[in-house]
Amino acid sequence: MVAPRISLDQWRALVAVVEAGGYAQAAARLHRSQSSVTYAVQKIERLLGLKVFELRGRRAALTEAGQVLYRRAKTLIEDAEALERGAAGMAADWSPEIRLAVEVIFPTWLLLECFARFAETRPQTRIQLHETVLGGTDEALAGGAMDLAITSHVPAGLLGDPLIRLRVVPAAHPDHPLHRLGRTLTQRDLRRHRQLVVRDSGVSRAREVAWLGAEQRWTVTSKATSIRAACMGLGFAWYPEDGIREELAAGRLKPLPLREGGERFEQLYMVYTDRDYPGRDTVHLAEIIRERVHVECARRERDESGQPAASGSAAGPFSSR
C-alpha cells in the first residue's frame, strides 16, 4: 500500500481557504499563520502537478480540478472526524446524553413509555428531545446535531428504516358548522372554514402540510394548542388518529365525513445520523422504540380482527410497516 503524499492537515487547509474565502481568513479560522496555509495549498499543487486556483479578474477561483479536489477533501475530512468520534464512542461504555429529534405526529404516550423503559437500565443518561415539525427535523439532523430521529422524510445523505405508518384524519368539534351541515363534505366546504395548522419548525419553512386550502387559517407552534382549539370549536385540522383518541372517545372531536380525502397515511422512519458508529445507548433506545412499536401495532391488529395479526397486515390508526 502506497502511503498518501498529502496529509489531512494539508487537505484541511485547502478546504478552509475555499470555505473562508481566502488565505488570510482561512489562517484565522485554523489559528495558523497565513504563510503556512499558503504553503500547504502550494504543496498540494506541486505534488499532484495541477493548479487548484486560478485568477479571474482580481480574485482567485477554483479550477475544475480544484472543485473536484475540494469536494473530495471535504468528504475525506468529514470521514476522518466521524472515525474519531466513533472510536471515542466505542471506547466509552455509555454516553452521558442522547439527542433525539421526533416529529410531533409520533404518538407522545408511546415515546414516553419507551423513555421510561430506557430509564430502568440507564437512569443517569440524559435525553434531549426535540419535538419537530416537517423541515425542522431535517434541520435538526443537519451536521450531526442529533443522534437519532423519527421522521417522515429521510434527508439526502442519510438512510432510514420504516418504523410506523400513521392514519391521519380531518376532525372538528361535533358542534362545528361543518358537522352541522349533516352531509358528506367537499373541499369547497372546507375552504369556507378555519383550518388549524402546526407551524413547520424549520427555519426555512420549506415543507408544507398536505392541504392548506382554507381561506381562514390559524398557525400554532404546538400540537396540544391545535387540539385544544379544535375541541373549543375554533377550527378543523388533520390529526394522527391515535393522537386524538381520547378526544374522539370523549366526544370532544369527531372525524369530518369528507367525500374524498377523508384519510391519509404518514410513514415514519427511524434514522441514525451516524449509522457506522452509533453510541451504545442510542442503539439501546432505538431497539426499545422499535420493539414497543411492533408490540403495540400487533396488539391493535389483534383487537380489531379478534385473532392473531397476520404478518404485514394493516392496522387501524397505525401499523409497523
PDB file of C-alpha atoms in Angstrom:
ATOM      1  CA  MET A   1       0.000   0.000   0.000  1.00  0.00           C
ATOM      2  CA  VAL A   2       1.403   3.371  -1.039  1.00  0.00           C
ATOM      3  CA  ALA A   3       1.401   5.973   1.735  1.00  0.00           C
ATOM      4  CA  PRO A   4      -0.529   9.190   0.901  1.00  0.00           C
ATOM      5  CA  ARG A   5       1.747  12.072  -0.050  1.00  0.00           C
ATOM      6  CA  ILE A   6      -0.718  14.705   1.181  1.00  0.00           C
ATOM      7  CA  SER A   7      -1.687  14.920   4.839  1.00  0.00           C
ATOM      8  CA  LEU A   8      -5.106  15.577   6.311  1.00  0.00           C
ATOM      9  CA  ASP A   9      -3.719  18.840   7.647  1.00  0.00           C
ATOM     10  CA  GLN A  10      -2.921  19.993   4.116  1.00  0.00           C
ATOM     11  CA  TRP A  11      -6.350  18.975   2.820  1.00  0.00           C
ATOM     12  CA  ARG A  12      -7.902  20.818   5.762  1.00  0.00           C
ATOM     13  CA  ALA A  13      -6.003  23.962   4.726  1.00  0.00           C
ATOM     14  CA  LEU A  14      -7.395  23.706   1.180  1.00  0.00           C
ATOM     15  CA  VAL A  15     -10.970  23.301   2.418  1.00  0.00           C
ATOM     16  CA  ALA A  16     -10.560  26.232   4.793  1.00  0.00           C
ATOM     17  CA  VAL A  17      -9.287  28.524   2.020  1.00  0.00           C
ATOM     18  CA  VAL A  18     -12.302  27.696  -0.156  1.00  0.00           C
ATOM     19  CA  GLU A  19     -14.909  27.991   2.597  1.00  0.00           C
ATOM     20  CA  ALA A  20     -13.419  31.022   4.347  1.00  0.00           C
ATOM     21  CA  GLY A  21     -12.917  32.904   1.086  1.00  0.00           C
ATOM     22  CA  GLY A  22      -9.157  33.468   1.165  1.00  0.00           C
ATOM     23  CA  TYR A  23      -5.811  32.604   2.711  1.00  0.00           C
ATOM     24  CA  ALA A  24      -5.946  35.228   5.461  1.00  0.00           C
ATOM     25  CA  GLN A  25      -9.466  34.196   6.516  1.00  0.00           C
ATOM     26  CA  ALA A  26      -8.500  30.504   6.415  1.00  0.00           C
ATOM     27  CA  ALA A  27      -5.452  31.189   8.585  1.00  0.00           C
ATOM     28  CA  ALA A  28      -7.644  32.923  11.161  1.00  0.00           C
ATOM     29  CA  ARG A  29     -10.104  30.028  11.147  1.00  0.00           C
ATOM     30  CA  LEU A  30      -7.341  27.443  11.594  1.00  0.00           C
ATOM     31  CA  HIS A  31      -5.350  29.573  14.069  1.00  0.00           C
ATOM     32  CA  ARG A  32      -2.283  29.322  11.857  1.00  0.00           C
ATOM     33  CA  SER A  33      -0.059  31.737  10.005  1.00  0.00           C
ATOM     34  CA  GLN A  34      -1.094  32.763   6.504  1.00  0.00           C
ATOM     35  CA  SER A  35       2.232  31.603   5.113  1.00  0.00           C
ATOM     36  CA  SER A  36       1.747  28.063   6.444  1.00  0.00           C
ATOM     37  CA  VAL A  37      -1.715  27.836   4.862  1.00  0.00           C
ATOM     38  CA  THR A  38      -0.380  29.147   1.546  1.00  0.00           C
ATOM     39  CA  TYR A  39       2.481  26.648   1.660  1.00  0.00           C
ATOM     40  CA  ALA A  40       0.080  23.750   2.335  1.00  0.00           C
ATOM     41  CA  VAL A  41      -2.016  24.546  -0.747  1.00  0.00           C
ATOM     42  CA  GLN A  42       1.057  25.096  -2.919  1.00  0.00           C
ATOM     43  CA  LYS A  43       2.437  21.744  -1.804  1.00  0.00           C
ATOM     44  CA  ILE A  44      -0.794  20.022  -2.884  1.00  0.00           C
ATOM     45  CA  GLU A  45      -0.462  21.655  -6.319  1.00  0.00           C
ATOM     46  CA  ARG A  46       3.206  20.679  -6.597  1.00  0.00           C
ATOM     47  CA  LEU A  47       2.743  17.058  -5.517  1.00  0.00           C
ATOM     48  CA  LEU A  48      -0.269  16.494  -7.786  1.00  0.00           C
ATOM     49  CA  GLY A  49       1.027  18.530 -10.713  1.00  0.00           C
ATOM     50  CA  LEU A  50      -2.104  20.652 -11.192  1.00  0.00           C
ATOM     51  CA  LYS A  51      -3.487  24.061 -10.327  1.00  0.00           C
ATOM     52  CA  VAL A  52      -6.121  24.332  -7.619  1.00  0.00           C
ATOM     53  CA  PHE A  53      -6.786  28.063  -8.014  1.00  0.00           C
ATOM     54  CA  GLU A  54      -6.648  30.454 -10.957  1.00  0.00           C
ATOM     55  CA  LEU A  55      -7.005  34.226 -11.162  1.00  0.00           C
ATOM     56  CA  ARG A  56     -10.296  35.527 -12.534  1.00  0.00           C
ATOM     57  CA  GLY A  57     -10.097  39.270 -12.557  1.00  0.00           C
ATOM     58  CA  ARG A  58      -8.749  40.215  -9.163  1.00  0.00           C
ATOM     59  CA  ARG A  59      -9.982  37.129  -7.374  1.00  0.00           C
ATOM     60  CA  ALA A  60      -8.683  33.588  -7.157  1.00  0.00           C
ATOM     61  CA  ALA A  61     -11.237  30.920  -8.080  1.00  0.00           C
ATOM     62  CA  LEU A  62     -11.190  27.143  -8.078  1.00  0.00           C
ATOM     63  CA  THR A  63     -10.221  25.443 -11.298  1.00  0.00           C
ATOM     64  CA  GLU A  64     -12.286  22.467 -12.457  1.00  0.00           C
ATOM     65  CA  ALA A  65      -9.688  20.168 -10.923  1.00  0.00           C
ATOM     66  CA  GLY A  66      -9.738  22.304  -7.784  1.00  0.00           C
ATOM     67  CA  GLN A  67     -13.501  21.892  -7.449  1.00  0.00           C
ATOM     68  CA  VAL A  68     -13.123  18.104  -7.554  1.00  0.00           C
ATOM     69  CA  LEU A  69     -10.291  18.189  -5.016  1.00  0.00           C
ATOM     70  CA  TYR A  70     -12.291  20.444  -2.696  1.00  0.00           C
ATOM     71  CA  ARG A  71     -15.325  18.137  -2.708  1.00  0.00           C
ATOM     72  CA  ARG A  72     -13.242  15.012  -2.168  1.00  0.00           C
ATOM     73  CA  ALA A  73     -11.099  16.672   0.508  1.00  0.00           C
ATOM     74  CA  LYS A  74     -14.190  17.806   2.403  1.00  0.00           C
ATOM     75  CA  THR A  75     -15.570  14.249   2.349  1.00  0.00           C
ATOM     76  CA  LEU A  76     -12.185  12.877   3.446  1.00  0.00           C
ATOM     77  CA  ILE A  77     -12.038  15.242   6.432  1.00  0.00           C
ATOM     78  CA  GLU A  78     -15.638  14.504   7.428  1.00  0.00           C
ATOM     79  CA  ASP A  79     -14.939  10.758   7.286  1.00  0.00           C
ATOM     80  CA  ALA A  80     -11.816  11.169   9.412  1.00  0.00           C
ATOM     81  CA  GLU A  81     -13.733  13.189  12.006  1.00  0.00           C
ATOM     82  CA  ALA A  82     -16.533  10.609  12.038  1.00  0.00           C
ATOM     83  CA  LEU A  83     -13.974   7.843  12.539  1.00  0.00           C
ATOM     84  CA  GLU A  84     -12.504   9.623  15.552  1.00  0.00           C
ATOM     85  CA  ARG A  85     -15.948  10.288  17.058  1.00  0.00           C
ATOM     86  CA  GLY A  86     -16.920   6.676  16.504  1.00  0.00           C
ATOM     87  CA  ALA A  87     -13.734   5.393  18.084  1.00  0.00           C
ATOM     88  CA  ALA A  88     -14.304   7.621  21.104  1.00  0.00           C
ATOM     89  CA  GLY A  89     -17.852   6.311  21.375  1.00  0.00           C
ATOM     90  CA  MET A  90     -16.662   2.704  21.231  1.00  0.00           C
ATOM     91  CA  ALA A  91     -14.074   3.408  23.899  1.00  0.00           C
ATOM     92  CA  ALA A  92     -16.733   4.787  26.235  1.00  0.00           C
ATOM     93  CA  ASP A  93     -19.078   2.368  27.980  1.00  0.00           C
ATOM     94  CA  TRP A  94     -22.131   4.666  27.742  1.00  0.00           C
ATOM     95  CA  SER A  95     -22.670   8.239  26.600  1.00  0.00           C
ATOM     96  CA  PRO A  96     -23.990  10.780  29.111  1.00  0.00           C
ATOM     97  CA  GLU A  97     -26.644  12.121  26.723  1.00  0.00           C
ATOM     98  CA  ILE A  98     -28.838  11.117  23.764  1.00  0.00           C
ATOM     99  CA  ARG A  99     -30.079  13.762  21.333  1.00  0.00           C
ATOM    100  CA  LEU A 100     -33.343  12.755  19.684  1.00  0.00           C
ATOM    101  CA  ALA A 101     -35.481  14.528  17.068  1.00  0.00           C
ATOM    102  CA  VAL A 102     -39.058  13.234  16.779  1.00  0.00           C
ATOM    103  CA  GLU A 103     -41.827  14.594  14.566  1.00  0.00           C
ATOM    104  CA  VAL A 104     -44.835  15.624  16.628  1.00  0.00           C
ATOM    105  CA  ILE A 105     -47.160  13.214  14.826  1.00  0.00           C
ATOM    106  CA  PHE A 106     -45.436  10.264  16.515  1.00  0.00           C
ATOM    107  CA  PRO A 107     -47.609   9.166  19.491  1.00  0.00           C
ATOM    108  CA  THR A 108     -46.293  11.051  22.527  1.00  0.00           C
ATOM    109  CA  TRP A 109     -47.540   8.475  25.044  1.00  0.00           C
ATOM    110  CA  LEU A 110     -45.715   5.712  23.164  1.00  0.00           C
ATOM    111  CA  LEU A 111     -42.455   7.666  23.078  1.00  0.00           C
ATOM    112  CA  LEU A 112     -42.640   8.413  26.807  1.00  0.00           C
ATOM    113  CA  GLU A 113     -43.233   4.745  27.576  1.00  0.00           C
ATOM    114  CA  CYS A 114     -40.040   3.959  25.661  1.00  0.00           C
ATOM    115  CA  PHE A 115     -38.146   6.608  27.627  1.00  0.00           C
ATOM    116  CA  ALA A 116     -39.426   5.103  30.876  1.00  0.00           C
ATOM    117  CA  ARG A 117     -38.251   1.634  29.873  1.00  0.00           C
ATOM    118  CA  PHE A 118     -34.841   3.001  28.861  1.00  0.00           C
ATOM    119  CA  ALA A 119     -34.539   4.785  32.224  1.00  0.00           C
ATOM    120  CA  GLU A 120     -34.975   1.492  34.055  1.00  0.00           C
ATOM    121  CA  THR A 121     -31.473   0.479  32.980  1.00  0.00           C
ATOM    122  CA  ARG A 122     -29.912   3.871  32.181  1.00  0.00           C
ATOM    123  CA  PRO A 123     -31.358   6.410  34.654  1.00  0.00           C
ATOM    124  CA  GLN A 124     -28.200   8.558  34.507  1.00  0.00           C
ATOM    125  CA  THR A 125     -28.368   9.115  30.738  1.00  0.00           C
ATOM    126  CA  ARG A 126     -29.839  12.488  29.822  1.00  0.00           C
ATOM    127  CA  ILE A 127     -32.304  12.649  26.932  1.00  0.00           C
ATOM    128  CA  GLN A 128     -32.537  15.793  24.817  1.00  0.00           C
ATOM    129  CA  LEU A 129     -35.852  15.533  22.954  1.00  0.00           C
ATOM    130  CA  HIS A 130     -36.507  17.902  20.056  1.00  0.00           C
ATOM    131  CA  GLU A 131     -40.159  17.751  19.005  1.00  0.00           C
ATOM    132  CA  THR A 132     -40.080  18.844  15.380  1.00  0.00           C
ATOM    133  CA  VAL A 133     -42.438  19.538  12.503  1.00  0.00           C
ATOM    134  CA  LEU A 134     -41.654  18.857   8.828  1.00  0.00           C
ATOM    135  CA  GLY A 135     -38.479  20.711   7.806  1.00  0.00           C
ATOM    136  CA  GLY A 136     -37.451  21.179  11.418  1.00  0.00           C
ATOM    137  CA  THR A 137     -36.484  17.511  11.563  1.00  0.00           C
ATOM    138  CA  ASP A 138     -34.220  17.869   8.524  1.00  0.00           C
ATOM    139  CA  GLU A 139     -32.511  20.880  10.086  1.00  0.00           C
ATOM    140  CA  ALA A 140     -32.108  19.102  13.431  1.00  0.00           C
ATOM    141  CA  LEU A 141     -30.360  16.242  11.626  1.00  0.00           C
ATOM    142  CA  ALA A 142     -28.038  18.548   9.657  1.00  0.00           C
ATOM    143  CA  GLY A 143     -24.434  18.431  10.747  1.00  0.00           C
ATOM    144  CA  GLY A 144     -24.913  15.514  13.119  1.00  0.00           C
ATOM    145  CA  ALA A 145     -26.666  17.633  15.764  1.00  0.00           C
ATOM    146  CA  MET A 146     -28.882  14.643  16.669  1.00  0.00           C
ATOM    147  CA  ASP A 147     -28.033  11.020  17.407  1.00  0.00           C
ATOM    148  CA  LEU A 148     -31.377   9.569  16.313  1.00  0.00           C
ATOM    149  CA  ALA A 149     -34.532  10.792  14.598  1.00  0.00           C
ATOM    150  CA  ILE A 150     -38.073   9.665  13.869  1.00  0.00           C
ATOM    151  CA  THR A 151     -39.102  11.483  10.722  1.00  0.00           C
ATOM    152  CA  SER A 152     -41.489  11.351   7.779  1.00  0.00           C
ATOM    153  CA  HIS A 153     -38.723  12.487   5.421  1.00  0.00           C
ATOM    154  CA  VAL A 154     -35.254  10.944   5.220  1.00  0.00           C
ATOM    155  CA  PRO A 155     -32.819  13.741   4.294  1.00  0.00           C
ATOM    156  CA  ALA A 156     -30.373  13.304   1.445  1.00  0.00           C
ATOM    157  CA  GLY A 157     -27.206  11.572   2.533  1.00  0.00           C
ATOM    158  CA  LEU A 158     -28.894   9.551   5.297  1.00  0.00           C
ATOM    159  CA  LEU A 159     -30.692   6.216   5.371  1.00  0.00           C
ATOM    160  CA  GLY A 160     -33.806   5.326   7.333  1.00  0.00           C
ATOM    161  CA  ASP A 161     -35.766   2.195   8.227  1.00  0.00           C
ATOM    162  CA  PRO A 162     -39.595   2.169   8.204  1.00  0.00           C
ATOM    163  CA  LEU A 163     -40.880   2.382  11.771  1.00  0.00           C
ATOM    164  CA  ILE A 164     -44.605   3.138  11.848  1.00  0.00           C
ATOM    165  CA  ARG A 165     -47.438   4.091   9.493  1.00  0.00           C
ATOM    166  CA  LEU A 166     -49.994   6.505  10.937  1.00  0.00           C
ATOM    167  CA  ARG A 167     -53.563   7.096   9.794  1.00  0.00           C
ATOM    168  CA  VAL A 168     -54.350  10.830   9.621  1.00  0.00           C
ATOM    169  CA  VAL A 169     -57.935  12.128   9.584  1.00  0.00           C
ATOM    170  CA  PRO A 170     -59.614  15.560   9.490  1.00  0.00           C
ATOM    171  CA  ALA A 171     -61.547  16.337  12.668  1.00  0.00           C
ATOM    172  CA  ALA A 172     -63.516  19.086  14.379  1.00  0.00           C
ATOM    173  CA  HIS A 173     -65.789  19.524  17.394  1.00  0.00           C
ATOM    174  CA  PRO A 174     -69.135  17.688  16.937  1.00  0.00           C
ATOM    175  CA  ASP A 175     -70.968  21.049  17.037  1.00  0.00           C
ATOM    176  CA  HIS A 176     -68.698  22.655  14.444  1.00  0.00           C
ATOM    177  CA  PRO A 177     -70.621  24.153  11.459  1.00  0.00           C
ATOM    178  CA  LEU A 178     -69.053  21.574   9.146  1.00  0.00           C
ATOM    179  CA  HIS A 179     -70.660  18.739  11.134  1.00  0.00           C
ATOM    180  CA  ARG A 180     -73.954  20.605  11.335  1.00  0.00           C
ATOM    181  CA  LEU A 181     -74.210  20.504   7.538  1.00  0.00           C
ATOM    182  CA  GLY A 182     -75.320  16.899   8.013  1.00  0.00           C
ATOM    183  CA  ARG A 183     -73.895  15.608   4.754  1.00  0.00           C
ATOM    184  CA  THR A 184     -70.744  14.441   3.035  1.00  0.00           C
ATOM    185  CA  LEU A 185     -68.257  17.294   2.775  1.00  0.00           C
ATOM    186  CA  THR A 186     -66.189  18.559  -0.149  1.00  0.00           C
ATOM    187  CA  GLN A 187     -63.025  20.652  -0.388  1.00  0.00           C
ATOM    188  CA  ARG A 188     -65.233  23.643  -1.146  1.00  0.00           C
ATOM    189  CA  ASP A 189     -66.904  23.197   2.246  1.00  0.00           C
ATOM    190  CA  LEU A 190     -63.519  23.084   3.983  1.00  0.00           C
ATOM    191  CA  ARG A 191     -62.305  26.243   2.261  1.00  0.00           C
ATOM    192  CA  ARG A 192     -65.071  28.260   3.941  1.00  0.00           C
ATOM    193  CA  HIS A 193     -63.940  27.396   7.461  1.00  0.00           C
ATOM    194  CA  ARG A 194     -60.871  27.948   9.610  1.00  0.00           C
ATOM    195  CA  GLN A 195     -58.069  25.425   9.374  1.00  0.00           C
ATOM    196  CA  LEU A 196     -55.687  24.843  12.284  1.00  0.00           C
ATOM    197  CA  VAL A 197     -52.074  24.196  11.280  1.00  0.00           C
ATOM    198  CA  VAL A 198     -48.978  23.361  13.312  1.00  0.00           C
ATOM    199  CA  ARG A 199     -46.088  25.512  12.115  1.00  0.00           C
ATOM    200  CA  ASP A 200     -43.114  23.937  10.346  1.00  0.00           C
ATOM    201  CA  SER A 201     -40.369  24.123  12.975  1.00  0.00           C
ATOM    202  CA  GLY A 202     -37.659  24.525  10.335  1.00  0.00           C
ATOM    203  CA  VAL A 203     -36.128  27.973   9.853  1.00  0.00           C
ATOM    204  CA  SER A 204     -36.585  27.827   6.069  1.00  0.00           C
ATOM    205  CA  ARG A 205     -40.235  26.647   6.303  1.00  0.00           C
ATOM    206  CA  ALA A 206     -39.516  24.700   3.103  1.00  0.00           C
ATOM    207  CA  ARG A 207     -42.138  21.972   3.561  1.00  0.00           C
ATOM    208  CA  GLU A 208     -45.899  22.193   3.948  1.00  0.00           C
ATOM    209  CA  VAL A 209     -48.684  20.004   5.264  1.00  0.00           C
ATOM    210  CA  ALA A 210     -50.764  18.090   2.750  1.00  0.00           C
ATOM    211  CA  TRP A 211     -53.695  20.552   2.399  1.00  0.00           C
ATOM    212  CA  LEU A 212     -53.736  24.293   3.070  1.00  0.00           C
ATOM    213  CA  GLY A 213     -56.796  25.292   1.068  1.00  0.00           C
ATOM    214  CA  ALA A 214     -58.855  27.091   3.722  1.00  0.00           C
ATOM    215  CA  GLU A 215     -59.297  30.843   3.326  1.00  0.00           C
ATOM    216  CA  GLN A 216     -59.012  31.236   7.120  1.00  0.00           C
ATOM    217  CA  ARG A 217     -56.051  29.712   8.898  1.00  0.00           C
ATOM    218  CA  TRP A 218     -54.586  29.762  12.391  1.00  0.00           C
ATOM    219  CA  THR A 219     -50.966  28.568  12.610  1.00  0.00           C
ATOM    220  CA  VAL A 220     -49.713  27.479  16.024  1.00  0.00           C
ATOM    221  CA  THR A 221     -46.448  26.060  17.306  1.00  0.00           C
ATOM    222  CA  SER A 222     -47.667  23.018  19.241  1.00  0.00           C
ATOM    223  CA  LYS A 223     -49.858  20.010  18.627  1.00  0.00           C
ATOM    224  CA  ALA A 224     -51.535  20.475  22.030  1.00  0.00           C
ATOM    225  CA  THR A 225     -52.633  24.025  21.159  1.00  0.00           C
ATOM    226  CA  SER A 226     -54.129  22.880  17.863  1.00  0.00           C
ATOM    227  CA  ILE A 227     -56.078  20.067  19.557  1.00  0.00           C
ATOM    228  CA  ARG A 228     -57.313  22.400  22.278  1.00  0.00           C
ATOM    229  CA  ALA A 229     -58.511  24.940  19.701  1.00  0.00           C
ATOM    230  CA  ALA A 230     -60.336  22.247  17.738  1.00  0.00           C
ATOM    231  CA  CYS A 231     -62.038  20.967  20.909  1.00  0.00           C
ATOM    232  CA  MET A 232     -63.253  24.527  21.519  1.00  0.00           C
ATOM    233  CA  GLY A 233     -64.879  24.563  18.080  1.00  0.00           C
ATOM    234  CA  LEU A 234     -62.443  27.150  16.718  1.00  0.00           C
ATOM    235  CA  GLY A 235     -61.480  25.246  13.587  1.00  0.00           C
ATOM    236  CA  PHE A 236     -60.719  21.903  11.981  1.00  0.00           C
ATOM    237  CA  ALA A 237     -57.410  20.144  11.402  1.00  0.00           C
ATOM    238  CA  TRP A 238     -55.788  16.914  10.245  1.00  0.00           C
ATOM    239  CA  TYR A 239     -54.555  14.778  13.127  1.00  0.00           C
ATOM    240  CA  PRO A 240     -52.983  11.334  13.511  1.00  0.00           C
ATOM    241  CA  GLU A 241     -55.973   9.327  14.684  1.00  0.00           C
ATOM    242  CA  ASP A 242     -54.050   7.873  17.601  1.00  0.00           C
ATOM    243  CA  GLY A 243     -53.017  11.360  18.706  1.00  0.00           C
ATOM    244  CA  ILE A 244     -56.639  12.380  19.361  1.00  0.00           C
ATOM    245  CA  ARG A 245     -58.006   9.042  20.544  1.00  0.00           C
ATOM    246  CA  GLU A 246     -59.007  10.435  23.965  1.00  0.00           C
ATOM    247  CA  GLU A 247     -60.766  13.418  22.387  1.00  0.00           C
ATOM    248  CA  LEU A 248     -62.599  11.119  19.951  1.00  0.00           C
ATOM    249  CA  ALA A 249     -63.654   8.737  22.724  1.00  0.00           C
ATOM    250  CA  ALA A 250     -64.886  11.624  24.912  1.00  0.00           C
ATOM    251  CA  GLY A 251     -66.833  13.197  22.041  1.00  0.00           C
ATOM    252  CA  ARG A 252     -64.779  16.398  22.029  1.00  0.00           C
ATOM    253  CA  LEU A 253     -63.681  15.753  18.439  1.00  0.00           C
ATOM    254  CA  LYS A 254     -65.319  13.908  15.561  1.00  0.00           C
ATOM    255  CA  PRO A 255     -63.859  12.947  12.158  1.00  0.00           C
ATOM    256  CA  LEU A 256     -65.182  15.008   9.261  1.00  0.00           C
ATOM    257  CA  PRO A 257     -67.132  12.988   6.650  1.00  0.00           C
ATOM    258  CA  LEU A 258     -65.218  14.016   3.515  1.00  0.00           C
ATOM    259  CA  ARG A 259     -66.455  12.756   0.156  1.00  0.00           C
ATOM    260  CA  GLU A 260     -62.830  12.132  -0.802  1.00  0.00           C
ATOM    261  CA  GLY A 261     -59.531  12.538   1.007  1.00  0.00           C
ATOM    262  CA  GLY A 262     -61.044  11.621   4.363  1.00  0.00           C
ATOM    263  CA  GLU A 263     -57.874   9.848   5.407  1.00  0.00           C
ATOM    264  CA  ARG A 264     -54.223   9.777   4.513  1.00  0.00           C
ATOM    265  CA  PHE A 265     -51.227   7.906   5.839  1.00  0.00           C
ATOM    266  CA  GLU A 266     -47.867   9.140   7.085  1.00  0.00           C
ATOM    267  CA  GLN A 267     -44.917   6.774   7.058  1.00  0.00           C
ATOM    268  CA  LEU A 268     -42.333   7.494   9.741  1.00  0.00           C
ATOM    269  CA  TYR A 269     -38.738   6.307   9.564  1.00  0.00           C
ATOM    270  CA  MET A 270     -36.031   5.778  12.144  1.00  0.00           C
ATOM    271  CA  VAL A 271     -32.790   7.484  11.150  1.00  0.00           C
ATOM    272  CA  TYR A 272     -29.331   7.291  12.719  1.00  0.00           C
ATOM    273  CA  THR A 273     -27.193  10.323  11.956  1.00  0.00           C
ATOM    274  CA  ASP A 274     -24.079   8.131  12.137  1.00  0.00           C
ATOM    275  CA  ARG A 275     -25.057   4.558  11.369  1.00  0.00           C
ATOM    276  CA  ASP A 276     -21.466   3.344  11.256  1.00  0.00           C
ATOM    277  CA  TYR A 277     -20.667   4.482  14.790  1.00  0.00           C
ATOM    278  CA  PRO A 278     -23.891   4.788  16.799  1.00  0.00           C
ATOM    279  CA  GLY A 279     -23.479   5.084  20.544  1.00  0.00           C
ATOM    280  CA  ARG A 280     -24.310   2.052  22.633  1.00  0.00           C
ATOM    281  CA  ASP A 281     -27.083   3.896  24.463  1.00  0.00           C
ATOM    282  CA  THR A 282     -28.517   5.256  21.194  1.00  0.00           C
ATOM    283  CA  VAL A 283     -28.785   1.742  19.805  1.00  0.00           C
ATOM    284  CA  HIS A 284     -30.380   0.554  23.050  1.00  0.00           C
ATOM    285  CA  LEU A 285     -33.061   3.272  22.963  1.00  0.00           C
ATOM    286  CA  ALA A 286     -33.711   2.664  19.247  1.00  0.00           C
ATOM    287  CA  GLU A 287     -34.243  -1.048  19.918  1.00  0.00           C
ATOM    288  CA  ILE A 288     -36.689  -0.249  22.722  1.00  0.00           C
ATOM    289  CA  ILE A 289     -38.683   2.083  20.446  1.00  0.00           C
ATOM    290  CA  ARG A 290     -38.764  -0.391  17.584  1.00  0.00           C
ATOM    291  CA  GLU A 291     -39.825  -3.287  19.833  1.00  0.00           C
ATOM    292  CA  ARG A 292     -42.504  -1.233  21.612  1.00  0.00           C
ATOM    293  CA  VAL A 293     -43.962  -0.023  18.298  1.00  0.00           C
ATOM    294  CA  HIS A 294     -44.066  -3.580  16.966  1.00  0.00           C
ATOM    295  CA  VAL A 295     -45.807  -4.897  20.096  1.00  0.00           C
ATOM    296  CA  GLU A 296     -48.395  -2.097  20.115  1.00  0.00           C
ATOM    297  CA  CYS A 297     -49.175  -2.493  16.410  1.00  0.00           C
ATOM    298  CA  ALA A 298     -49.593  -6.237  16.787  1.00  0.00           C
ATOM    299  CA  ARG A 299     -51.916  -5.694  19.755  1.00  0.00           C
ATOM    300  CA  ARG A 300     -54.045  -3.230  17.771  1.00  0.00           C
ATOM    301  CA  GLU A 301     -54.360  -5.686  14.917  1.00  0.00           C
ATOM    302  CA  ARG A 302     -55.445  -8.499  17.248  1.00  0.00           C
ATOM    303  CA  ASP A 303     -58.006  -6.253  18.940  1.00  0.00           C
ATOM    304  CA  GLU A 304     -59.517  -5.204  15.617  1.00  0.00           C
ATOM    305  CA  SER A 305     -59.553  -8.620  13.978  1.00  0.00           C
ATOM    306  CA  GLY A 306     -60.275 -10.704  17.051  1.00  0.00           C
ATOM    307  CA  GLN A 307     -57.445 -13.048  16.096  1.00  0.00           C
ATOM    308  CA  PRO A 308     -53.630 -13.023  15.885  1.00  0.00           C
ATOM    309  CA  ALA A 309     -52.364 -10.452  13.389  1.00  0.00           C
ATOM    310  CA  ALA A 310     -51.183 -11.687  10.024  1.00  0.00           C
ATOM    311  CA  SER A 311     -47.700 -10.607   9.061  1.00  0.00           C
ATOM    312  CA  GLY A 312     -47.776  -7.384   7.051  1.00  0.00           C
ATOM    313  CA  SER A 313     -51.476  -6.679   7.576  1.00  0.00           C
ATOM    314  CA  ALA A 314     -52.616  -3.084   8.031  1.00  0.00           C
ATOM    315  CA  ALA A 315     -53.594  -1.736  11.427  1.00  0.00           C
ATOM    316  CA  GLY A 316     -56.225   0.917  12.044  1.00  0.00           C
ATOM    317  CA  PRO A 317     -54.681   4.097  13.492  1.00  0.00           C
ATOM    318  CA  PHE A 318     -51.151   2.908  12.784  1.00  0.00           C
ATOM    319  CA  SER A 319     -49.098  -0.070  11.724  1.00  0.00           C
ATOM    320  CA  SER A 320     -45.451  -1.071  11.950  1.00  0.00           C
ATOM    321  CA  ARG A 321     -44.776  -1.167   8.256  1.00  0.00           C
TER     322      ARG A 321
END
